[in-house]
Amino acid sequence: MDVTSLYTNIPQEEGITIVCQAYEKYHNNSPPIPSHYLKQILGLILKENSFQFNGVNFLQCFGTAMGTRMAVAFANLFMAEIETKLLHQSRVKPRVWKRYIDDVFSLWDVRKQDIDLFIEQANTFYPTIKFTVEISETEITFLDTVVYKGERFQNEAILDVKTHYKPTETFIYISV
């Protein structure tokens, strides 16, 4: 599963609240810097992010820019909250669920129609968060790897991994 355009689809206020709650929880409700300061700083970073496109100035008022230093942590904490609630509410759950920012790898031991039901639920769970999905019984690309059922799977139930090369990869190297 992959979240479609995650960074630009995180509501700023809700994202700030989630980050501040995670900050408080991490520090056992006694953070070294009061969380209201974190809230103010995040508000400045998110709400005062201006950029230029084709000579026209814009102010980003929803989501976060991917190039902002705190964007990855912001998106990661937001998705942690969403996935926790989604998995908790779901009747059918994956056997394995691993997420890296906006990419999810999951293994299932249920019928395909149950997986489809979960995907439908995931895509209606939060208004701005939508998932694209690839399903296969033999191999799947995750990040820059291909996870597949090789020879070891039949005997030991072990999945194998190999490097994934995008079709646009040319491997042209220049030496001097």
PDB file of C-alpha atoms in Angstrom, residues 8 10 18 22 25 31 52 54-56 63 70 74 78 104 120 123 135 137 140 161 164:
ATOM      1  CA  THR A   8       0.204  17.638   0.954  1.00  0.00           C
ATOM      2  CA  ILE A  10      -2.115  16.215   6.162  1.00  0.00           C
ATOM      3  CA  ILE A  18      -0.961  14.651  16.878  1.00  0.00           C
ATOM      4  CA  ALA A  22       3.235  12.159  20.692  1.00  0.00           C
ATOM      5  CA  LYS A  25       3.620  10.863  25.536  1.00  0.00           C
ATOM      6  CA  PRO A  31       8.642  17.358  28.202  1.00  0.00           C
ATOM      7  CA  GLN A  52       7.083  30.451  -6.000  1.00  0.00           C
ATOM      8  CA  ASN A  54       6.067  30.036 -12.610  1.00  0.00           C
ATOM      9  CA  GLY A  55       6.815  33.452 -11.143  1.00  0.00           C
ATOM     10  CA  VAL A  56       3.714  33.454  -8.921  1.00  0.00           C
ATOM     11  CA  GLY A  63      -0.254  19.884   4.298  1.00  0.00           C
ATOM     12  CA  MET A  70      10.444  18.512   9.884  1.00  0.00           C
ATOM     13  CA  PHE A  74       5.509  15.288  10.912  1.00  0.00           C
ATOM     14  CA  PHE A  78       0.566  11.620  11.615  1.00  0.00           C
ATOM     15  CA  VAL A 104       3.180  -0.108   3.740  1.00  0.00           C
ATOM     16  CA  GLU A 120     -12.033  -0.072   1.105  1.00  0.00           C
ATOM     17  CA  ASN A 123      -9.664   4.497   1.866  1.00  0.00           C
ATOM     18  CA  ILE A 135      -1.608  -7.331  -4.420  1.00  0.00           C
ATOM     19  CA  GLU A 137       0.414 -14.051  -4.263  1.00  0.00           C
ATOM     20  CA  ILE A 140       5.617  -7.510  -4.514  1.00  0.00           C
ATOM     21  CA  VAL A 161      14.366 -10.342  -1.340  1.00  0.00           C
ATOM     22  CA  HIS A 164      14.191  -3.768  -7.645  1.00  0.00           C
TER      23      HIS A 164
END
